[in-house]
Coordinates of C-alpha atoms and ligand atoms in Angstrom, one line a residue:
X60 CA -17.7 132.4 -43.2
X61 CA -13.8 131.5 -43.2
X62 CA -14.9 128.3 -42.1
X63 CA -17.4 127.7 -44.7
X64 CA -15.3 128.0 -47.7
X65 CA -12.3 126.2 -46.2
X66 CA -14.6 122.9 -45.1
X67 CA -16.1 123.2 -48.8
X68 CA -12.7 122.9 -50.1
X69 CA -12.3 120.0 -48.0
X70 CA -9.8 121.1 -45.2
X71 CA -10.1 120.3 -41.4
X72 CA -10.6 123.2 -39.5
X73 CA -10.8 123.6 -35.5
X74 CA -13.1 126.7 -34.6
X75 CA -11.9 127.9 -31.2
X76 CA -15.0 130.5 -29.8
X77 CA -14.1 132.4 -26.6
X78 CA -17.9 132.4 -25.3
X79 CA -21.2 129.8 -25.4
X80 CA -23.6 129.2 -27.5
X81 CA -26.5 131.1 -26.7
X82 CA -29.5 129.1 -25.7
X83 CA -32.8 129.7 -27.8
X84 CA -36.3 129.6 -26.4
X85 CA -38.9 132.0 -24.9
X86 CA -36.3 133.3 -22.6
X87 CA -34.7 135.1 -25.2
X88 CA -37.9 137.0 -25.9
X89 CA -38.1 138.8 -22.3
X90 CA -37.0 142.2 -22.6
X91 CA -34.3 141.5 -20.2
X92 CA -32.5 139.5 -22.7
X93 CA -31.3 142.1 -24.8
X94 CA -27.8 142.6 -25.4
X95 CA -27.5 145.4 -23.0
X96 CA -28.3 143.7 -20.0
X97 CA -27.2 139.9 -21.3
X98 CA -25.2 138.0 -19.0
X99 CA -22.6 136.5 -21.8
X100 CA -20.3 139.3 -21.7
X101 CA -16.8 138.5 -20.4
X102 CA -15.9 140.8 -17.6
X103 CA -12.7 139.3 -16.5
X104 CA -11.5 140.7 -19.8
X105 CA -13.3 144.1 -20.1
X106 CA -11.6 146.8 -22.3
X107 CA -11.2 150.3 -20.6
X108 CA -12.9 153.3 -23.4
X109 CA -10.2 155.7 -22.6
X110 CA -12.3 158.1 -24.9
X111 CA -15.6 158.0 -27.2
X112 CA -18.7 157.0 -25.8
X113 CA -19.2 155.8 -22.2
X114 CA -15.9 155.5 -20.9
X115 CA -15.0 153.0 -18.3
X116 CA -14.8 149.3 -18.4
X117 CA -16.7 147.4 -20.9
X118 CA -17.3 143.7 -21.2
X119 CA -17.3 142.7 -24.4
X120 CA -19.9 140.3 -26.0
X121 CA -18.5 137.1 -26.8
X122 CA -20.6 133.8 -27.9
X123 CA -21.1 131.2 -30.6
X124 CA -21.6 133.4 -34.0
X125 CA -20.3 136.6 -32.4
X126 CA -22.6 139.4 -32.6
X127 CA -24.4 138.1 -35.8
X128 CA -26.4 136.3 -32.8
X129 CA -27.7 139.9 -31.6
X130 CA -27.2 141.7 -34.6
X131 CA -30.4 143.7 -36.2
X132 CA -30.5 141.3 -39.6
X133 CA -29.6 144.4 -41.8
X134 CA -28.0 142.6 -44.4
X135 CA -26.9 145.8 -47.3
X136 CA -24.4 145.1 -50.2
X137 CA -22.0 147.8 -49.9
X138 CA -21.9 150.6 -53.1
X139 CA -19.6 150.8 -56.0
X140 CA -17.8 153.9 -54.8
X141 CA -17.4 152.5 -51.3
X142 CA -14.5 150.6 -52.6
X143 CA -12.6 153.8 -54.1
X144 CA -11.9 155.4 -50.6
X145 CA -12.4 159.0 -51.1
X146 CA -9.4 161.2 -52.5
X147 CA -10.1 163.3 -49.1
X148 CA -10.7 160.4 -47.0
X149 CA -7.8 158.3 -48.5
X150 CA -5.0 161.0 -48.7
X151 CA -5.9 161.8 -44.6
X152 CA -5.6 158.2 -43.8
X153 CA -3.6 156.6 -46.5
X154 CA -7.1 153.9 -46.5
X155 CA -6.8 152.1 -49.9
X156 CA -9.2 149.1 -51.0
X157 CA -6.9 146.5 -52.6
X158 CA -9.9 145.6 -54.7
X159 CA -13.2 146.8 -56.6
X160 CA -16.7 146.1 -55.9
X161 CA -16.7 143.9 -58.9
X162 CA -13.8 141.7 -57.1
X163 CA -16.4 141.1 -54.5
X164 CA -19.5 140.9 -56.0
X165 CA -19.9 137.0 -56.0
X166 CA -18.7 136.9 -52.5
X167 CA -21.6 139.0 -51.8
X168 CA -23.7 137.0 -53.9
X169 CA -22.4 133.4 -51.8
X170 CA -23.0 135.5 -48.3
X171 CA -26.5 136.4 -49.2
X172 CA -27.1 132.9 -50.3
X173 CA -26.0 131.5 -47.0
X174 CA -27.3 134.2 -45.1
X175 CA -30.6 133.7 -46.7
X176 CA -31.3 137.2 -47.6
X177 CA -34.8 139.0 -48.1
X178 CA -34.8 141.6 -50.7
X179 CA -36.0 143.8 -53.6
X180 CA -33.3 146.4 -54.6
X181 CA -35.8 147.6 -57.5
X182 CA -36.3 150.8 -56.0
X183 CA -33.1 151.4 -54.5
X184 CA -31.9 154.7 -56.2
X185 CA -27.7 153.5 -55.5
X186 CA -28.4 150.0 -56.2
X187 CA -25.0 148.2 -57.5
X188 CA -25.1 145.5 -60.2
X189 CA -25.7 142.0 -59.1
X190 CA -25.2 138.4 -60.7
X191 CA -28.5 136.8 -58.8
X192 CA -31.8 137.5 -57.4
X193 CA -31.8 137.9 -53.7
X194 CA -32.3 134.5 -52.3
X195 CA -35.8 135.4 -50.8
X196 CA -38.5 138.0 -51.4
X197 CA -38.6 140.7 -48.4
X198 CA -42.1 140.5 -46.1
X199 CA -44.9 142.6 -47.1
X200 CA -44.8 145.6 -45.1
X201 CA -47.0 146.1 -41.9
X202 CA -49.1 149.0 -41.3
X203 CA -46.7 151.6 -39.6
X204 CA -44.1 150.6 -42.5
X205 CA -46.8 151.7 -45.3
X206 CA -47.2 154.7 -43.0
X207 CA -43.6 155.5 -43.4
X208 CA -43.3 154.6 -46.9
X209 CA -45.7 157.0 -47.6
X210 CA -43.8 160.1 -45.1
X211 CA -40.8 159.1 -46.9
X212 CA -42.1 159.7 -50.5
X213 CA -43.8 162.9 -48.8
X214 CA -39.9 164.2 -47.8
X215 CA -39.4 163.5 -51.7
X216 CA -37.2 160.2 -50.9
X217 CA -37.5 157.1 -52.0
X218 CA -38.4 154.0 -50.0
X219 CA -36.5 150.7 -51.0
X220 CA -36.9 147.7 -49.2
X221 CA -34.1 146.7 -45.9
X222 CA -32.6 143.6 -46.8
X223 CA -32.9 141.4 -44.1
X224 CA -30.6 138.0 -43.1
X225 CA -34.3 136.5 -41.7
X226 CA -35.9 133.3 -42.8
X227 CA -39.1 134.1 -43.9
X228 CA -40.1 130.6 -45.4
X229 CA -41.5 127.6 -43.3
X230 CA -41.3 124.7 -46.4
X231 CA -37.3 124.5 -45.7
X232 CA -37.4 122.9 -42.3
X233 CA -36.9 125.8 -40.6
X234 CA -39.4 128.0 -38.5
X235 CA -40.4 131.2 -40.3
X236 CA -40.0 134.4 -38.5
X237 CA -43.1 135.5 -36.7
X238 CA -42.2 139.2 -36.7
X239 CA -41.6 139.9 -33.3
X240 CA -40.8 142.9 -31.5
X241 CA -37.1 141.2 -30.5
X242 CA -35.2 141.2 -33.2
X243 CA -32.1 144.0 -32.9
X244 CA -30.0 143.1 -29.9
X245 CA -31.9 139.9 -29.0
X246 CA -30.8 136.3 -29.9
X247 CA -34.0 135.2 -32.2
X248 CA -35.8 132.3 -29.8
X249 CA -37.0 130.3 -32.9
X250 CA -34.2 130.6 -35.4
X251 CA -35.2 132.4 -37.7
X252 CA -32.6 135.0 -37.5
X253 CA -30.0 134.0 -40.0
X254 CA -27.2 134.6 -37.8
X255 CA -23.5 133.1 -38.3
X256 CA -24.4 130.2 -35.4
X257 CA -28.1 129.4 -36.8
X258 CA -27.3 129.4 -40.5
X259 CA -23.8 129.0 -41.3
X260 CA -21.6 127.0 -38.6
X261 CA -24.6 124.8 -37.4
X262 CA -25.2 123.2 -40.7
X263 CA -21.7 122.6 -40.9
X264 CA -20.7 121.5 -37.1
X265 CA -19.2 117.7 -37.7
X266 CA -18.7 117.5 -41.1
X267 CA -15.1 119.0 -41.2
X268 CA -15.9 121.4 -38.4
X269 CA -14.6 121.1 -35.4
X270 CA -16.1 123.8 -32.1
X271 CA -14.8 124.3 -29.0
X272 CA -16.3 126.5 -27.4
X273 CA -14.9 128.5 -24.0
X274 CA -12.2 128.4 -26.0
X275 CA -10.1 131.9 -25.0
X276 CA -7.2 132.2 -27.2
X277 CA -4.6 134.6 -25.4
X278 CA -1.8 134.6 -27.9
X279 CA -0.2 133.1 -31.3
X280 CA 3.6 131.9 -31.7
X281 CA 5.6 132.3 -34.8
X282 CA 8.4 131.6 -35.9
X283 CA 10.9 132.0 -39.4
X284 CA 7.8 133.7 -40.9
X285 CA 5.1 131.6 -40.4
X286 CA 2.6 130.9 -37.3
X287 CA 3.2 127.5 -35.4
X288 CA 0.6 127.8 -32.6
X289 CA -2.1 129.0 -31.3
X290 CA -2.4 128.9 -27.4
X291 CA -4.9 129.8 -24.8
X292 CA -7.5 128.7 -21.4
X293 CA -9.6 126.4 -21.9
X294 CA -12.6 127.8 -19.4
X295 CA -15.0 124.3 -18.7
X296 CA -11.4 122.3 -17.8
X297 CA -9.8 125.3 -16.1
X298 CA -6.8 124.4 -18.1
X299 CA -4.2 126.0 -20.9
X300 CA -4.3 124.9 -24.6
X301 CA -2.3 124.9 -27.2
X302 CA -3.1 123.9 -31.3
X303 CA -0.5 123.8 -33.8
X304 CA -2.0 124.9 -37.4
X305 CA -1.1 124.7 -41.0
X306 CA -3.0 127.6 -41.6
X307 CA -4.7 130.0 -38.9
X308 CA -7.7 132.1 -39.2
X309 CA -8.2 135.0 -37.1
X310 CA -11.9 136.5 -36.6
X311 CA -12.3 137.8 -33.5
X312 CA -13.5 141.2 -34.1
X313 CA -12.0 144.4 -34.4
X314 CA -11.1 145.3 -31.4
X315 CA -10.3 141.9 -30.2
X316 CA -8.0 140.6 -33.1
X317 CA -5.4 143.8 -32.8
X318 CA -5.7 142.7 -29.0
X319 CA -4.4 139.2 -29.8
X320 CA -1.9 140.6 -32.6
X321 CA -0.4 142.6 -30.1
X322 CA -0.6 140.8 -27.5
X323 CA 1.5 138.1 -29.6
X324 CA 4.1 141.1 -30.3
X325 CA 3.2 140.6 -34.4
X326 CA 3.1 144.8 -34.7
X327 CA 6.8 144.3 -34.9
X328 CA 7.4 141.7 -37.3
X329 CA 6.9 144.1 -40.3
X330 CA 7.1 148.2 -40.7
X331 CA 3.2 147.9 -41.3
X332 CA 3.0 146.3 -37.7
X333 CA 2.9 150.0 -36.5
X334 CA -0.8 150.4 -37.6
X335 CA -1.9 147.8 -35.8
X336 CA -4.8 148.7 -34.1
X337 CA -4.9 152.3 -35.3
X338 CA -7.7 153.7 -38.0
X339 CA -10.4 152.4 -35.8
X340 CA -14.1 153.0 -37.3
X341 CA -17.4 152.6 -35.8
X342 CA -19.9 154.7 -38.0
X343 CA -21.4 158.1 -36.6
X344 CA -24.6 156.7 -35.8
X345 CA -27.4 158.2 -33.9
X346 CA -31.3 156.6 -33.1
X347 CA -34.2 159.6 -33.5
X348 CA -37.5 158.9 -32.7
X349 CA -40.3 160.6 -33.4
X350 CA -43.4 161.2 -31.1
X351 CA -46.6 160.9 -32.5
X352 CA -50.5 161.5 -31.4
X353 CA -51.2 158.6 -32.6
X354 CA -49.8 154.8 -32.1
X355 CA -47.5 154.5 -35.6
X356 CA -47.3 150.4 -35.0
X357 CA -51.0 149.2 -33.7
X358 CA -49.9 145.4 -34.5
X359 CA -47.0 145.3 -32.9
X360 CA -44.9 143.7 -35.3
X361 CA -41.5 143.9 -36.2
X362 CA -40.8 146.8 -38.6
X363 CA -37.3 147.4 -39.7
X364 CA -38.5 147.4 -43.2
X365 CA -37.5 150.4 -45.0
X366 CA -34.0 152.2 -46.6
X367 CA -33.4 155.5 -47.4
X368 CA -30.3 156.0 -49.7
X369 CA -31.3 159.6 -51.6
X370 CA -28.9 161.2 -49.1
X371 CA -26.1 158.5 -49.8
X372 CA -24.0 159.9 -52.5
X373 CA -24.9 163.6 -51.3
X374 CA -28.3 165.6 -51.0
X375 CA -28.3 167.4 -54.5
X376 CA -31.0 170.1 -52.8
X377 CA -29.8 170.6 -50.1
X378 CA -28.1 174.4 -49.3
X379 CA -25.8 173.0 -47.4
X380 CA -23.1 170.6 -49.1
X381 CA -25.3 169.4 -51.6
X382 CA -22.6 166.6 -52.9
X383 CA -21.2 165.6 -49.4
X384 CA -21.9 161.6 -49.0
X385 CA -23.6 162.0 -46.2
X386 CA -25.1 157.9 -45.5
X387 CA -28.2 156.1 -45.1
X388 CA -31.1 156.1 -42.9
X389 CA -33.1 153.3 -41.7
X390 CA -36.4 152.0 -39.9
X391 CA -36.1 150.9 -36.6
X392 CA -38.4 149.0 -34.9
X393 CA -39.9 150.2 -31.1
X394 CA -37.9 149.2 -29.1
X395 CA -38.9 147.3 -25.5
X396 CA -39.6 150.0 -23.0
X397 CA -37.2 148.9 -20.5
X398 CA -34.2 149.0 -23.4
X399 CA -36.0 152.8 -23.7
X400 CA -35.6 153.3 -20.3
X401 CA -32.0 152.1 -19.8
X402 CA -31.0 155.0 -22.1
X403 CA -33.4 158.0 -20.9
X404 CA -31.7 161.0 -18.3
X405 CA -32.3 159.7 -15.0
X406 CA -35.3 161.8 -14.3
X407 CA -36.8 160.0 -17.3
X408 CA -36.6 156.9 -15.7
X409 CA -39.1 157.3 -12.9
X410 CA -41.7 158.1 -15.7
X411 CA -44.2 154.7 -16.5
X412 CA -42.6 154.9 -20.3
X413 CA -45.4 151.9 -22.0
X414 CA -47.9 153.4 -23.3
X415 CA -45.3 156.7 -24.1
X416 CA -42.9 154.3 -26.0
X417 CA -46.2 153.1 -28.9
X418 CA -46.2 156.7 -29.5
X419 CA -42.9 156.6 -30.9
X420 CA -41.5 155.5 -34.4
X421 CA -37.3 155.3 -34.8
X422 CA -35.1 155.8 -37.6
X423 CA -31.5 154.9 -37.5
X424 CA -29.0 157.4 -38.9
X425 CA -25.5 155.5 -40.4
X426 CA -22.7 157.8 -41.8
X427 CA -19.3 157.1 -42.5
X428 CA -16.8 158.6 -40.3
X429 CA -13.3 158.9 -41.2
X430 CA -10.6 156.6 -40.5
X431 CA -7.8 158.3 -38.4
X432 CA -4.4 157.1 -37.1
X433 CA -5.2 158.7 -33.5
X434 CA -8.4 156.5 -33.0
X435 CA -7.9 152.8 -32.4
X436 CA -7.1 150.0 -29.3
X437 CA -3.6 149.7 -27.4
X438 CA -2.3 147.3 -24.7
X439 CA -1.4 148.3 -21.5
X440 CA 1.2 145.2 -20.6
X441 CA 1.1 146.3 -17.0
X442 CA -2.2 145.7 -16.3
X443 CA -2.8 141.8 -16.9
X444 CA -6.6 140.1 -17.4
X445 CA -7.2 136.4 -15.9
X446 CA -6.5 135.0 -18.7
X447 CA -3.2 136.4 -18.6
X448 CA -3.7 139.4 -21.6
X449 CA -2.4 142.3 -21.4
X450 CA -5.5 144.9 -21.1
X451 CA -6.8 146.6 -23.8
X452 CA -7.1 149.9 -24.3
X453 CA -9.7 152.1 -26.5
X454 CA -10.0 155.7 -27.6
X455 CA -11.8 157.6 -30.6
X456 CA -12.7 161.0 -31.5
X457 CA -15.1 161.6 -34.5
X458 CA -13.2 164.2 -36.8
X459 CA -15.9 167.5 -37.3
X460 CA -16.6 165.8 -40.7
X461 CA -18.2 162.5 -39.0
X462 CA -20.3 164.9 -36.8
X463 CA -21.3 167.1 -39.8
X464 CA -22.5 164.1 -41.4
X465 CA -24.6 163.0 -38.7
X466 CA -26.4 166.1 -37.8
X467 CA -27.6 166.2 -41.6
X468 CA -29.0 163.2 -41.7
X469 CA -30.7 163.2 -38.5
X470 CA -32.3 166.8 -40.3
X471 CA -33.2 164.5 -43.1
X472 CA -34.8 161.7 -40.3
X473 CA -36.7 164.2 -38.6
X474 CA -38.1 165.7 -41.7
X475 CA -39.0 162.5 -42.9
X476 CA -41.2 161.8 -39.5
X477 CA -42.3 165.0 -39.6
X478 CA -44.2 164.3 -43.1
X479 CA -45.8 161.3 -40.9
X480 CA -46.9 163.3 -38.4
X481 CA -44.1 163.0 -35.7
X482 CA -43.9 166.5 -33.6
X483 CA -41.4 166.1 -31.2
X484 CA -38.0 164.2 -31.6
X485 CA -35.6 162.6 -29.0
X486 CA -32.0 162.0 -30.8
X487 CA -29.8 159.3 -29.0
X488 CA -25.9 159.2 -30.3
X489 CA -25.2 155.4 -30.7
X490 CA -21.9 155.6 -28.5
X491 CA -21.2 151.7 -28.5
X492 CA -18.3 150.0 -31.1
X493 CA -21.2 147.5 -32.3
X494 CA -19.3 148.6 -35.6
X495 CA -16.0 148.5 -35.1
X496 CA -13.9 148.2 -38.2
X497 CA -10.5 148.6 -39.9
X498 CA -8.1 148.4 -37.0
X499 CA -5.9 145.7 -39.2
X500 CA -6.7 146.9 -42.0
X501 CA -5.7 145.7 -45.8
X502 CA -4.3 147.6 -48.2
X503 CA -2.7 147.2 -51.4
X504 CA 0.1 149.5 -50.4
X505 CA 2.8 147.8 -47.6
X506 CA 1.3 150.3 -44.9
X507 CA -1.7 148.6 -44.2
X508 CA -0.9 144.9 -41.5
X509 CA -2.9 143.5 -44.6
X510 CA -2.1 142.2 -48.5
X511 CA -4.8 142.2 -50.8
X512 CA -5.6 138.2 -49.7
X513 CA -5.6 139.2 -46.1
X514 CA -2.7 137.8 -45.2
X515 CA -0.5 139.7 -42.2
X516 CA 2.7 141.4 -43.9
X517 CA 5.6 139.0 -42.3
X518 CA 3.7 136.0 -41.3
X519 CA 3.1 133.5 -44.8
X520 CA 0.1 131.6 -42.7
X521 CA -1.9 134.0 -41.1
X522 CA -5.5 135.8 -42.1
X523 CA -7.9 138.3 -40.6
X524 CA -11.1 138.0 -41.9
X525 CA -13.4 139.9 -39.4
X526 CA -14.1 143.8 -39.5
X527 CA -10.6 144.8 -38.8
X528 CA -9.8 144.3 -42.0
X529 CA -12.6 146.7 -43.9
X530 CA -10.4 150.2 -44.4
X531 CA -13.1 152.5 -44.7
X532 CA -16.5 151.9 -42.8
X533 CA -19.0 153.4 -45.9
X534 CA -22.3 154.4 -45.0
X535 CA -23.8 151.4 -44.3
X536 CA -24.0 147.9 -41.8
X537 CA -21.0 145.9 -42.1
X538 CA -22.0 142.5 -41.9
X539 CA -22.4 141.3 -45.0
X540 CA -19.5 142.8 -46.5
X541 CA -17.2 141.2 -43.5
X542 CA -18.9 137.8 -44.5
X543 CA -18.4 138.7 -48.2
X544 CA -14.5 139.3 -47.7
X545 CA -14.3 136.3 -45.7
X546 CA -15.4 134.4 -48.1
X547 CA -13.4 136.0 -50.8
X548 CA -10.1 136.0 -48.4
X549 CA -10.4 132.0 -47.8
X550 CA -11.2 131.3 -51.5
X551 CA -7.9 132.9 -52.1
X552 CA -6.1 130.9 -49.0
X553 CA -7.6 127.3 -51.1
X554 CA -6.6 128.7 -54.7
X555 CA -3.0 129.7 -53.1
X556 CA -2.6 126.3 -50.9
X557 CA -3.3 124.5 -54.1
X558 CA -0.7 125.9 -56.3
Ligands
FAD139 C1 -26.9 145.1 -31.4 C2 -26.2 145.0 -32.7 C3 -26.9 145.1 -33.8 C4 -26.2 145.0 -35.1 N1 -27.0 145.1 -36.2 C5 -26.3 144.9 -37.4 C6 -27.1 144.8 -38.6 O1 -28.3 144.9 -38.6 N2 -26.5 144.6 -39.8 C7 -25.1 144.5 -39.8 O2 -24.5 144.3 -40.9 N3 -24.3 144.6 -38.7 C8 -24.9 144.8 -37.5 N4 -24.2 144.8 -36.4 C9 -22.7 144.7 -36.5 C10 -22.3 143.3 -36.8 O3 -22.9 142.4 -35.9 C11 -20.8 143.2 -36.6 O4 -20.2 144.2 -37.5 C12 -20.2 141.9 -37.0 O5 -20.8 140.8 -36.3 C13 -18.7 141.8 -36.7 O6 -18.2 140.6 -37.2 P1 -16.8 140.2 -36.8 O7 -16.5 138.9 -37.5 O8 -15.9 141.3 -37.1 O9 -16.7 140.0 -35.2 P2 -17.7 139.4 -34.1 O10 -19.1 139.2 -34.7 O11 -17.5 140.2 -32.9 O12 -17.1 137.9 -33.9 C14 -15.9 137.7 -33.2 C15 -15.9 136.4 -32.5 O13 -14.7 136.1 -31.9 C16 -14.8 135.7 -30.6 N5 -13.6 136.0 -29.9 C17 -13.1 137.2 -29.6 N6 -11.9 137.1 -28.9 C18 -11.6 135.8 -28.8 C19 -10.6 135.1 -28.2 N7 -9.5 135.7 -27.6 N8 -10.6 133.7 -28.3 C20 -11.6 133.1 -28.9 N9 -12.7 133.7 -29.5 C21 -12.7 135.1 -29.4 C22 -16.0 136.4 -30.1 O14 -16.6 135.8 -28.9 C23 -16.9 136.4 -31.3 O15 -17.7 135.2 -31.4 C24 -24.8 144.9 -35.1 C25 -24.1 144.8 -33.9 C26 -24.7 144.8 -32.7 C27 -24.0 144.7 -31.4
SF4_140 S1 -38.4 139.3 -35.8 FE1 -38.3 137.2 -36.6 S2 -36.1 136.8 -36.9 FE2 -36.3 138.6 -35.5 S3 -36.3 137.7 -33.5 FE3 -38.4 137.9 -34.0 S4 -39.0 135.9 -35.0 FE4 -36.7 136.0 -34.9

């Protein structure tokens, strides 16, 4: 998204992507090709979990558009009050937004524009103000989404529909989605998804981008304040790199960029340095499906259609803590029975789950979890990857507050599948960092790595764009507003350059 703005702005940038792209085609349809089991994971870099989740060694996903490729389309405009961190939440962690919702707003607007993004936000009962019409009208919904439109307004909620980043139009040279069953962790085999690869850097590959791909950058120089080089293995050549750089960009993902900053020793070029790679957030998340008599999806369609944002801002009738935010809930679609599988108890396994798994309809549960100083990535310099990085190191431990939130709205999931008809529920905790965020945060305060613009306190040309840089994680999918603040954080690179 960095890249966008900067090549609209006329500048020469050099895209350096660890992994491949992913190839498209029916192959990406078996059930086998879903993230989980995908074979473009790096393991001669894995990252040990020290704590939260499965720990052990895990490879992380690297390719051409980053996880946009597998990412489940959820494209959501964060709320107003997202960007005014929570006295609570803010006092903790010392998280402060250097700008409003309004600073963002046509950054959002650009990013759903490029993104191509299906909505209606009529109904949405936390909608914030917008300057254009989504870019394209959402899909009509299938059957088992007017079935749960219709258990949701039985719970006394209100249905709004998901906006998705999925190209639903066929006249603009592209193919239309067909509404298949492997959208969420699967690269889309006709390009319909509107990930980063298929819809922002492809268009732009050769006319002022440059990408290199296999491209593993192991470390930045710099020197007298500023950066002067980028260096790294080049994997096809089996040979080291080097770039020099008026400007660089760095977007590697949350857990990977504090790896690089560190790696490169910047957490002690400034007193902020020391919260590099701290404050580490990856929502408290958790899947529940419901078990029906009946099969909820008889057409087999893709069907994450539907938001639920009454609980957002608090549940005012709830006994319980009627004004706690608490976060949103969200359709899923049924997931391949081998995926299903892969995350039953062992016992389960054995079971033949197909005809079990069309029984079941999912909701996704999203709450914001707090971001604290203990939970976040370190290096462990004497335990060196192939590539010659130090190893990284990950632990986090959701605060009671995270969990609280989570177990309400998985109440509020249940009852809504409950009024569908749903009589039995299995709830899987969503232990991956699939959204990791704010481990260099910014801040307008000189605590956070970040300024305002982005910009790492003590080094005059360097920017991190990717999640890191979101300090609180709001109760919603990230990717829009990471592409939003991209956008917003390169504008401000041009507008600077050109003064
Ligand atoms: C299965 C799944 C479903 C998701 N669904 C949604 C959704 O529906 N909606 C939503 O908003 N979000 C979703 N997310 C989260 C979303 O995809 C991420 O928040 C977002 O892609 C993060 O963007 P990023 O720029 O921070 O990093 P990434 O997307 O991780 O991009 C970082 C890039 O940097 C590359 N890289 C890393 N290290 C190096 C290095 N040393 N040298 C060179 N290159 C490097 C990586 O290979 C990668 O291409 C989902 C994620 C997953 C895994
Ligand atoms: S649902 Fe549509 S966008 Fe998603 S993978 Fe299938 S065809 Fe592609």
């Amino acid at each position: 998204m960095a890249a966008h703005r900067l090549v609209r702005a006329g500048w020469r940038v050099l895209l350096l992507e660890r992994g491949d792209p992913v190839p498209r085609g029916p192959r990406c349809a078996e059930p086998s090709a879903t993230l989980e089991f995908m074979p473009c994971r790096d393991s001669r870099s894995a990252y040990r979990v020290d704590s939260g989740g499965r720990v052990g060694s895990v490879a992380g996903t690297t390719c051409l558009g980053g996880l946009s490729v597998f990412f489940g389309a959820a494209a959501v405009r964060w709320r107003e009050a997202d960007f005014v961190a929570d006295p609570e939440t803010a006092d903790r962690s010392g998280a402060c937004w250097p700008f409003r919702y309004t600073d963002l707003e046509p950054y959002y607007t650009e990013a759903e524009r490029l993104l191509g993004v299906a909505g209606d936000d009529a109904t949405d009962p936390t909608r914030p103000p917008r300057s254009a019409p989504f870019p394209q009208r959402p899909a009509p919904l299938f059957a088992v989404s007017e079935w749960l439109r219709h258990a949701i307004l039985d719970a006394g909620a209100t249905p709004t529909p998901l906006p998705l980043a999925i190209n639903y139009d066929s006249s603009n040279g592209r193919t239309a989605c067909t509404f298949c069953r492997h959208c969420d962790t699967f690269a889309c085999a006709i390009g319909a998804k509107n990930d980063v690869e298929t819809a922002v850097l492809a268009p732009m590959t050769g006319r002022g981008l440059d990408v290199r791909t296999g491209a593993v950058v192991t470390s930045l120089a710099a020197s007298n304040g500023r950066v002067t080089g980028v260096r790294g293995w080049d994997k096809a050549n089996q040979r080291p790199f080097e770039h020099a750089a008026r400007h660089v960009v760095l977007a590697a993902g949350a857990l990977a960029s504090p790896h690089l900053l560190l790696a490169s020793g910047f957490d002690r070029l400034h007193p902020s340095g020391r919260a590099i790679g701290r404050f580490l957030t990856r929502h408290c998340a958790a899947i529940v499906e419901g078990f029906c008599n009946f099969r909820p999806d008889p057409e087999k369609v893709f069907h994450k259609q539907l938001l639920v944002l009454d609980y957002y801002f608090g549940d005012p009738r709830a006994r319980e803590a009627p004004g706690q935010p608490l976060g949103s809930i969200q359709q899923l679609t049924t997931p391949p029975h081998l995926l299903m599988k892969a995350h039953m108890p062992r016992f389960l396994q054995q079971v033949p789950l197909h005809g079990f798994v069309e029984h079941l309809s999912g909701l996704l549960v999203m709450a914001e979890d707090e971001p604290q100083a203990r939970n976040g990535v370190t290096v462990d310099r004497s335990d060196v990857d192939p590539y010659g990085m130090p190893r990284l190191h990950v632990s986090h431990r959701y605060s009671g507050r995270d969990l609280e939130r989570r177990r309400l709205l998985v109440r509020r999931a249940k009852r809504i599948l409950r009024r569908g008809g749903a009589w039995s529920f299995y709830t899987l905790d969503i232990e991956t960092f699939s959204h990791a965020l704010g481990t260099v945060r910014m801040g307008a305060n000189g605590e956070a790595p970040l300024d305002g613009d982005c910009r790492l306190r003590g080094l005059q040309n360097l920017l991190v764009v990717d999640g890191s840089a979101l300090p609180t994680s709001a109760g919603l999918n990230p990717g829009l507003t990471i592409a939003a603040n991209a956008l917003r954080a390169a504008d401000r690179l041009v507008d600077a350059d050109s003064r």
